[in-house]
Coordinates of C-alpha atoms in Angstrom, one line a residue:
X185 CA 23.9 0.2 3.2
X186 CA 20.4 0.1 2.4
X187 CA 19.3 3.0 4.8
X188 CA 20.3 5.5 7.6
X189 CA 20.8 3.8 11.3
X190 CA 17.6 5.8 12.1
X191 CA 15.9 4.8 9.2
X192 CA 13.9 1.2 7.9
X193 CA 14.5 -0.4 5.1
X194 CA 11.5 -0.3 3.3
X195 CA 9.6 -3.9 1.6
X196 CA 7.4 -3.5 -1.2
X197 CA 5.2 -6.3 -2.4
X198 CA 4.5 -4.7 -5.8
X199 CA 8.4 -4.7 -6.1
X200 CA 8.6 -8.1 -4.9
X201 CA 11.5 -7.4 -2.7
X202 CA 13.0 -4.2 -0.9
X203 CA 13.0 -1.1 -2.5
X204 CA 17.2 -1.1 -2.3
X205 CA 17.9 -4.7 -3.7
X206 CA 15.4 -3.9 -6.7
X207 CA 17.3 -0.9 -7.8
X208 CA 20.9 -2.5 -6.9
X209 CA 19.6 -5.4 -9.2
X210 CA 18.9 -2.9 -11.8
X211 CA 21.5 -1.1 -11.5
X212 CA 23.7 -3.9 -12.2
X213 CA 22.1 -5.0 -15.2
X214 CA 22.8 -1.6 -17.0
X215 CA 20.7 0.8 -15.2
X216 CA 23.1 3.2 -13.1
X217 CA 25.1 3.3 -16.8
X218 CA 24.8 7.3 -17.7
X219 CA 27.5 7.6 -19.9
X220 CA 27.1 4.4 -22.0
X221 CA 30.4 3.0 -21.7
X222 CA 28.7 -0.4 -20.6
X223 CA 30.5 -0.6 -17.6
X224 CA 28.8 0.6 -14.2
X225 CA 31.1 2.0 -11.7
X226 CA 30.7 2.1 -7.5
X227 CA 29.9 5.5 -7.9
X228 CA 27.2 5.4 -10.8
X229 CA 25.6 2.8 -8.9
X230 CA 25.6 4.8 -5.9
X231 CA 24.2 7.9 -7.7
X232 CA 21.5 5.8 -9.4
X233 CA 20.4 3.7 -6.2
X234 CA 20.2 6.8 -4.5
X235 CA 18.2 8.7 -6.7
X236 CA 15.9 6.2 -7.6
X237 CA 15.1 5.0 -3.5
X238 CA 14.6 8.5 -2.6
X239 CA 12.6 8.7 -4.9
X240 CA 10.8 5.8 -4.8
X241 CA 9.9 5.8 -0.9
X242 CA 8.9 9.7 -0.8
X243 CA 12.7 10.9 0.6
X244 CA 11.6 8.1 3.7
X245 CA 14.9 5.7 2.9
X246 CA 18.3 6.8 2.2
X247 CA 21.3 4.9 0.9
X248 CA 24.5 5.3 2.5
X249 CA 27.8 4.7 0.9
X250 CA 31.4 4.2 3.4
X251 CA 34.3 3.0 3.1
X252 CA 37.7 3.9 1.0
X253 CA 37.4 3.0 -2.7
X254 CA 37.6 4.1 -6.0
X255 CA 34.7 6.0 -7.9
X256 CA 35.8 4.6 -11.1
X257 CA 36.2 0.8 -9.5
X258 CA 34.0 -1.6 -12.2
X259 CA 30.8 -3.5 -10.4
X260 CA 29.6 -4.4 -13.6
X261 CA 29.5 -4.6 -17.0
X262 CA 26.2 -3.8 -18.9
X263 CA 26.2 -6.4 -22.0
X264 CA 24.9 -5.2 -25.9

């Protein structure tokens, strides 16, 4: 989820688009890929969206993650 039940999910015109779906876009194009292995897992996308919102909107907006799955389960693959 883009945010906290208590929190908004923040619109940025410079961004064209929430602050969440840019970094989930960019994240899936390569992004959230640490380790190089050109494939981005749940997790590293996670840890990247994170990061980068929190960051982005002052600590105002956090991502949540729920659910059973896999860390390692492939969301993409970043091409060469």
């Amino acid at each position: 989820m883009s945010s906290k039940a208590e929190e908004l999910s923040l619109e940025d015109h410079g961004l064209r688009q929430g602050v969440f779906t840019y970094y989930i876009l960019k994240g899936l194009k390569g992004a959230a890929d640490p380790n190089g292995d050109y494939i981005v897992t749940v997790k590293e996308l996670y840890n990247y969206v994170y990061a980068k919102v929190r960051e982005y909107t002052a600590n105002v907006q956090t991502p949540v993650l729920t659910g059973d799955y896999d860390d390692n389960m492939p969301v993409a693959l970043r091409r060469n």
